[in-house]
Amino acid sequence: MKDCLVGDAHIKERTGDELMIVSTSADFLLATAMNIINTTSKEHNFLLVHGGLHYGKVLKRHDSYFGSAINLTSRIAAKANPGTYWCSVEFIESLSDKPQSNLKSMGKHSFKNITGFVELYELSNENINSVFIDSVCRMLILDTNQAIKHPTRDDIYFCSSNCLDIYLRNQLSNMEVN
């Protein structure tokens, strides 16, 4: 992941599979985010990443960051779809070169402990649509020759026979309920 960092962007915290990356530049954050999504989307059996991008003032105390910008970024990240970053207007306005082509308005959203509505945009990697995603564990399937194919459908692949078994059991139990 460190190879994806641009400029003064650095990993500040890591909790489980979540990263907090900070920078003094929105442009460095955007370049870092796109490096991460481009790099991870090429990894077979890797989860699609998602995140939130916001730019604002933070308080740094004892090598930790605090403030509403941190809280809002976390809440934005929770809304982002797999394979995308959701960005605030403040983030987009802080960029010196705005990426118009792959920004999609996601409307205005309300968040816990945030006054008013926040307009959000989705930034995505357009190359991700060329892969399959295991519907059980959500891993990327880049090479269908290495994947487990559904027994009757040509459009469903799994990363392992275990995921196929879980999928088939769920299908069977859904048929029994109906």
PDB file of C-alpha atoms in Angstrom:
ATOM      1  CA  MET A   1       0.000   0.000   0.000  1.00  0.00           C
ATOM      2  CA  LYS A   2       2.888   2.375   0.694  1.00  0.00           C
ATOM      3  CA  ASP A   3       3.801   2.287  -3.011  1.00  0.00           C
ATOM      4  CA  CYS A   4       0.439   3.938  -3.729  1.00  0.00           C
ATOM      5  CA  LEU A   5       1.110   7.047  -1.629  1.00  0.00           C
ATOM      6  CA  VAL A   6       1.641  10.327  -3.508  1.00  0.00           C
ATOM      7  CA  GLY A   7       3.337  13.497  -2.261  1.00  0.00           C
ATOM      8  CA  ASP A   8       3.041  13.987   1.477  1.00  0.00           C
ATOM      9  CA  ALA A   9       0.138  11.511   1.787  1.00  0.00           C
ATOM     10  CA  HIS A  10       0.810   9.007   4.538  1.00  0.00           C
ATOM     11  CA  ILE A  11      -1.016   6.241   6.361  1.00  0.00           C
ATOM     12  CA  LYS A  12      -1.931   7.663   9.733  1.00  0.00           C
ATOM     13  CA  GLU A  13      -3.964   4.830  11.216  1.00  0.00           C
ATOM     14  CA  ARG A  14      -4.837   1.282  10.373  1.00  0.00           C
ATOM     15  CA  THR A  15      -7.696  -0.499  12.102  1.00  0.00           C
ATOM     16  CA  GLY A  16      -8.511  -3.928  10.712  1.00  0.00           C
ATOM     17  CA  ASP A  17      -8.901  -3.436   6.974  1.00  0.00           C
ATOM     18  CA  GLU A  18      -9.506   0.320   7.267  1.00  0.00           C
ATOM     19  CA  LEU A  19      -6.866   2.952   6.581  1.00  0.00           C
ATOM     20  CA  MET A  20      -6.810   6.646   7.400  1.00  0.00           C
ATOM     21  CA  ILE A  21      -4.604   8.494   4.951  1.00  0.00           C
ATOM     22  CA  VAL A  22      -3.869  12.176   5.496  1.00  0.00           C
ATOM     23  CA  SER A  23      -2.245  14.838   3.349  1.00  0.00           C
ATOM     24  CA  THR A  24      -1.994  18.601   3.139  1.00  0.00           C
ATOM     25  CA  SER A  25      -3.127  18.351  -0.502  1.00  0.00           C
ATOM     26  CA  ALA A  26      -6.451  17.160  -1.902  1.00  0.00           C
ATOM     27  CA  ASP A  27      -4.610  16.418  -5.165  1.00  0.00           C
ATOM     28  CA  PHE A  28      -2.203  14.062  -3.358  1.00  0.00           C
ATOM     29  CA  LEU A  29      -5.160  12.344  -1.647  1.00  0.00           C
ATOM     30  CA  LEU A  30      -6.963  11.859  -4.951  1.00  0.00           C
ATOM     31  CA  ALA A  31      -3.861  10.484  -6.680  1.00  0.00           C
ATOM     32  CA  THR A  32      -3.254   8.147  -3.724  1.00  0.00           C
ATOM     33  CA  ALA A  33      -6.885   6.975  -3.723  1.00  0.00           C
ATOM     34  CA  MET A  34      -6.803   6.235  -7.448  1.00  0.00           C
ATOM     35  CA  ASN A  35      -3.469   4.397  -7.087  1.00  0.00           C
ATOM     36  CA  ILE A  36      -4.999   2.240  -4.345  1.00  0.00           C
ATOM     37  CA  ILE A  37      -8.133   1.381  -6.297  1.00  0.00           C
ATOM     38  CA  ASN A  38      -6.174   0.726  -9.503  1.00  0.00           C
ATOM     39  CA  THR A  39      -3.626  -1.470  -7.716  1.00  0.00           C
ATOM     40  CA  THR A  40      -6.102  -3.494  -5.656  1.00  0.00           C
ATOM     41  CA  SER A  41      -8.487  -4.004  -8.586  1.00  0.00           C
ATOM     42  CA  LYS A  42      -5.695  -5.963 -10.308  1.00  0.00           C
ATOM     43  CA  GLU A  43      -5.271  -8.390  -7.388  1.00  0.00           C
ATOM     44  CA  HIS A  44      -7.028 -11.719  -7.897  1.00  0.00           C
ATOM     45  CA  ASN A  45      -9.155 -12.713  -4.855  1.00  0.00           C
ATOM     46  CA  PHE A  46      -8.939  -9.256  -3.292  1.00  0.00           C
ATOM     47  CA  LEU A  47     -11.894  -7.272  -1.965  1.00  0.00           C
ATOM     48  CA  LEU A  48     -13.077  -4.209  -3.834  1.00  0.00           C
ATOM     49  CA  VAL A  49     -11.958  -1.184  -1.852  1.00  0.00           C
ATOM     50  CA  HIS A  50     -14.146   1.799  -1.111  1.00  0.00           C
ATOM     51  CA  GLY A  51     -13.596   5.018   0.764  1.00  0.00           C
ATOM     52  CA  GLY A  52     -14.485   8.583   1.577  1.00  0.00           C
ATOM     53  CA  LEU A  53     -12.641  11.701   0.500  1.00  0.00           C
ATOM     54  CA  HIS A  54     -13.143  14.970   2.335  1.00  0.00           C
ATOM     55  CA  TYR A  55     -10.948  17.980   2.839  1.00  0.00           C
ATOM     56  CA  GLY A  56     -11.090  20.303   5.811  1.00  0.00           C
ATOM     57  CA  LYS A  57      -9.406  21.534   8.949  1.00  0.00           C
ATOM     58  CA  VAL A  58      -8.320  19.020  11.564  1.00  0.00           C
ATOM     59  CA  LEU A  59      -6.741  19.289  14.966  1.00  0.00           C
ATOM     60  CA  LYS A  60      -3.509  17.384  15.462  1.00  0.00           C
ATOM     61  CA  ARG A  61      -2.730  16.530  19.062  1.00  0.00           C
ATOM     62  CA  HIS A  62      -0.158  13.997  20.275  1.00  0.00           C
ATOM     63  CA  ASP A  63       0.261  12.594  16.755  1.00  0.00           C
ATOM     64  CA  SER A  64      -3.507  11.962  16.398  1.00  0.00           C
ATOM     65  CA  TYR A  65      -6.069  13.825  14.319  1.00  0.00           C
ATOM     66  CA  PHE A  66      -9.439  15.069  15.574  1.00  0.00           C
ATOM     67  CA  GLY A  67     -12.334  17.111  14.261  1.00  0.00           C
ATOM     68  CA  SER A  68     -15.500  17.131  12.244  1.00  0.00           C
ATOM     69  CA  ALA A  69     -13.564  16.598   8.980  1.00  0.00           C
ATOM     70  CA  ILE A  70     -12.332  13.222  10.297  1.00  0.00           C
ATOM     71  CA  ASN A  71     -15.822  12.227  11.460  1.00  0.00           C
ATOM     72  CA  LEU A  72     -17.483  13.257   8.202  1.00  0.00           C
ATOM     73  CA  THR A  73     -14.885  11.421   6.103  1.00  0.00           C
ATOM     74  CA  SER A  74     -15.551   8.222   8.053  1.00  0.00           C
ATOM     75  CA  ARG A  75     -19.295   8.551   7.542  1.00  0.00           C
ATOM     76  CA  ILE A  76     -18.866   9.258   3.823  1.00  0.00           C
ATOM     77  CA  ALA A  77     -16.653   6.156   3.471  1.00  0.00           C
ATOM     78  CA  ALA A  78     -19.366   4.001   5.059  1.00  0.00           C
ATOM     79  CA  LYS A  79     -21.779   5.005   2.273  1.00  0.00           C
ATOM     80  CA  ALA A  80     -19.388   4.342  -0.626  1.00  0.00           C
ATOM     81  CA  ASN A  81     -20.106   1.398  -2.900  1.00  0.00           C
ATOM     82  CA  PRO A  82     -17.439  -1.267  -3.455  1.00  0.00           C
ATOM     83  CA  GLY A  83     -14.915  -0.093  -6.032  1.00  0.00           C
ATOM     84  CA  THR A  84     -15.697   3.606  -5.501  1.00  0.00           C
ATOM     85  CA  TYR A  85     -14.817   6.617  -3.420  1.00  0.00           C
ATOM     86  CA  TRP A  86     -17.459   9.063  -2.354  1.00  0.00           C
ATOM     87  CA  CYS A  87     -16.286  12.673  -2.183  1.00  0.00           C
ATOM     88  CA  SER A  88     -17.613  15.811  -0.555  1.00  0.00           C
ATOM     89  CA  VAL A  89     -18.008  19.057  -2.478  1.00  0.00           C
ATOM     90  CA  GLU A  90     -15.313  20.549  -0.227  1.00  0.00           C
ATOM     91  CA  PHE A  91     -12.908  17.868  -1.415  1.00  0.00           C
ATOM     92  CA  ILE A  92     -13.710  18.414  -5.095  1.00  0.00           C
ATOM     93  CA  GLU A  93     -13.421  22.200  -4.732  1.00  0.00           C
ATOM     94  CA  SER A  94      -9.974  21.747  -3.111  1.00  0.00           C
ATOM     95  CA  LEU A  95      -8.598  19.946  -6.172  1.00  0.00           C
ATOM     96  CA  SER A  96      -6.499  21.942  -8.629  1.00  0.00           C
ATOM     97  CA  ASP A  97      -7.548  19.620 -11.490  1.00  0.00           C
ATOM     98  CA  LYS A  98     -11.110  18.348 -11.089  1.00  0.00           C
ATOM     99  CA  PRO A  99     -11.874  14.904 -12.623  1.00  0.00           C
ATOM    100  CA  GLN A 100     -15.141  15.700 -14.434  1.00  0.00           C
ATOM    101  CA  SER A 101     -15.513  12.504 -16.446  1.00  0.00           C
ATOM    102  CA  ASN A 102     -15.760   9.932 -13.659  1.00  0.00           C
ATOM    103  CA  LEU A 103     -17.697  11.944 -11.051  1.00  0.00           C
ATOM    104  CA  LYS A 104     -21.334  11.030 -10.538  1.00  0.00           C
ATOM    105  CA  SER A 105     -23.652  12.989  -8.249  1.00  0.00           C
ATOM    106  CA  MET A 106     -25.003  10.867  -5.409  1.00  0.00           C
ATOM    107  CA  GLY A 107     -27.263  13.621  -4.115  1.00  0.00           C
ATOM    108  CA  LYS A 108     -27.447  15.180  -0.682  1.00  0.00           C
ATOM    109  CA  HIS A 109     -27.123  13.020   2.426  1.00  0.00           C
ATOM    110  CA  SER A 110     -27.595  13.569   6.114  1.00  0.00           C
ATOM    111  CA  PHE A 111     -25.170  12.186   8.677  1.00  0.00           C
ATOM    112  CA  LYS A 112     -25.237  11.629  12.404  1.00  0.00           C
ATOM    113  CA  ASN A 113     -23.922  14.673  14.301  1.00  0.00           C
ATOM    114  CA  ILE A 114     -23.510  16.702  11.084  1.00  0.00           C
ATOM    115  CA  THR A 115     -25.763  19.746  10.665  1.00  0.00           C
ATOM    116  CA  GLY A 116     -27.586  19.966   7.337  1.00  0.00           C
ATOM    117  CA  PHE A 117     -27.135  17.913   4.219  1.00  0.00           C
ATOM    118  CA  VAL A 118     -23.855  17.054   2.513  1.00  0.00           C
ATOM    119  CA  GLU A 119     -23.694  16.799  -1.270  1.00  0.00           C
ATOM    120  CA  LEU A 120     -21.663  13.787  -2.353  1.00  0.00           C
ATOM    121  CA  TYR A 121     -20.118  12.576  -5.593  1.00  0.00           C
ATOM    122  CA  GLU A 122     -18.987   9.095  -6.533  1.00  0.00           C
ATOM    123  CA  LEU A 123     -15.549   8.654  -8.054  1.00  0.00           C
ATOM    124  CA  SER A 124     -14.992   5.240  -9.596  1.00  0.00           C
ATOM    125  CA  ASN A 125     -12.436   3.230 -11.493  1.00  0.00           C
ATOM    126  CA  GLU A 126     -14.052   2.534 -14.858  1.00  0.00           C
ATOM    127  CA  ASN A 127     -11.878  -0.592 -15.381  1.00  0.00           C
ATOM    128  CA  ILE A 128     -13.418  -2.526 -12.494  1.00  0.00           C
ATOM    129  CA  ASN A 129     -16.511  -3.499 -14.470  1.00  0.00           C
ATOM    130  CA  SER A 130     -14.409  -5.971 -16.468  1.00  0.00           C
ATOM    131  CA  VAL A 131     -14.107  -8.429 -13.564  1.00  0.00           C
ATOM    132  CA  PHE A 132     -16.363 -10.886 -11.763  1.00  0.00           C
ATOM    133  CA  ILE A 133     -17.083 -10.676  -8.060  1.00  0.00           C
ATOM    134  CA  ASP A 134     -17.663 -13.756  -5.892  1.00  0.00           C
ATOM    135  CA  SER A 135     -21.222 -13.224  -4.637  1.00  0.00           C
ATOM    136  CA  VAL A 136     -20.487 -14.961  -1.315  1.00  0.00           C
ATOM    137  CA  CYS A 137     -17.209 -13.448  -0.080  1.00  0.00           C
ATOM    138  CA  ARG A 138     -17.087 -10.460  -2.492  1.00  0.00           C
ATOM    139  CA  MET A 139     -13.552 -11.259  -3.703  1.00  0.00           C
ATOM    140  CA  LEU A 140     -12.435 -10.119  -7.148  1.00  0.00           C
ATOM    141  CA  ILE A 141     -12.262 -12.810  -9.804  1.00  0.00           C
ATOM    142  CA  LEU A 142      -9.810 -11.548 -12.415  1.00  0.00           C
ATOM    143  CA  ASP A 143      -8.920 -14.850 -14.024  1.00  0.00           C
ATOM    144  CA  THR A 144     -11.950 -17.051 -14.615  1.00  0.00           C
ATOM    145  CA  ASN A 145      -9.593 -19.934 -15.475  1.00  0.00           C
ATOM    146  CA  GLN A 146      -8.507 -19.973 -11.809  1.00  0.00           C
ATOM    147  CA  ALA A 147     -12.055 -19.605 -10.474  1.00  0.00           C
ATOM    148  CA  ILE A 148     -14.815 -22.100  -9.711  1.00  0.00           C
ATOM    149  CA  LYS A 149     -17.619 -21.769 -12.253  1.00  0.00           C
ATOM    150  CA  HIS A 150     -21.268 -22.077 -11.338  1.00  0.00           C
ATOM    151  CA  PRO A 151     -22.505 -25.506 -12.551  1.00  0.00           C
ATOM    152  CA  THR A 152     -25.262 -24.111 -14.786  1.00  0.00           C
ATOM    153  CA  ARG A 153     -24.618 -20.379 -15.259  1.00  0.00           C
ATOM    154  CA  ASP A 154     -21.857 -18.809 -17.340  1.00  0.00           C
ATOM    155  CA  ASP A 155     -21.938 -15.466 -15.537  1.00  0.00           C
ATOM    156  CA  ILE A 156     -21.249 -16.580 -11.945  1.00  0.00           C
ATOM    157  CA  TYR A 157     -17.797 -17.490 -10.592  1.00  0.00           C
ATOM    158  CA  PHE A 158     -16.467 -18.221  -7.119  1.00  0.00           C
ATOM    159  CA  CYS A 159     -13.033 -17.926  -5.559  1.00  0.00           C
ATOM    160  CA  SER A 160     -13.323 -21.375  -3.946  1.00  0.00           C
ATOM    161  CA  SER A 161     -15.459 -24.491  -3.854  1.00  0.00           C
ATOM    162  CA  ASN A 162     -16.433 -23.488  -0.319  1.00  0.00           C
ATOM    163  CA  CYS A 163     -18.069 -20.294  -1.639  1.00  0.00           C
ATOM    164  CA  LEU A 164     -19.831 -22.301  -4.360  1.00  0.00           C
ATOM    165  CA  ASP A 165     -21.176 -24.712  -1.700  1.00  0.00           C
ATOM    166  CA  ILE A 166     -22.438 -21.818   0.445  1.00  0.00           C
ATOM    167  CA  TYR A 167     -24.076 -20.236  -2.582  1.00  0.00           C
ATOM    168  CA  LEU A 168     -25.794 -23.472  -3.630  1.00  0.00           C
ATOM    169  CA  ARG A 169     -26.991 -24.168  -0.057  1.00  0.00           C
ATOM    170  CA  ASN A 170     -28.467 -20.661   0.139  1.00  0.00           C
ATOM    171  CA  GLN A 171     -30.181 -21.117  -3.224  1.00  0.00           C
ATOM    172  CA  LEU A 172     -31.624 -24.441  -2.055  1.00  0.00           C
ATOM    173  CA  SER A 173     -32.883 -23.005   1.241  1.00  0.00           C
ATOM    174  CA  ASN A 174     -34.479 -20.068  -0.603  1.00  0.00           C
ATOM    175  CA  MET A 175     -36.302 -22.512  -2.895  1.00  0.00           C
ATOM    176  CA  GLU A 176     -37.583 -24.491   0.110  1.00  0.00           C
ATOM    177  CA  VAL A 177     -38.976 -21.322   1.732  1.00  0.00           C
ATOM    178  CA  ASN A 178     -40.826 -20.280  -1.409  1.00  0.00           C
TER     179      ASN A 178
END
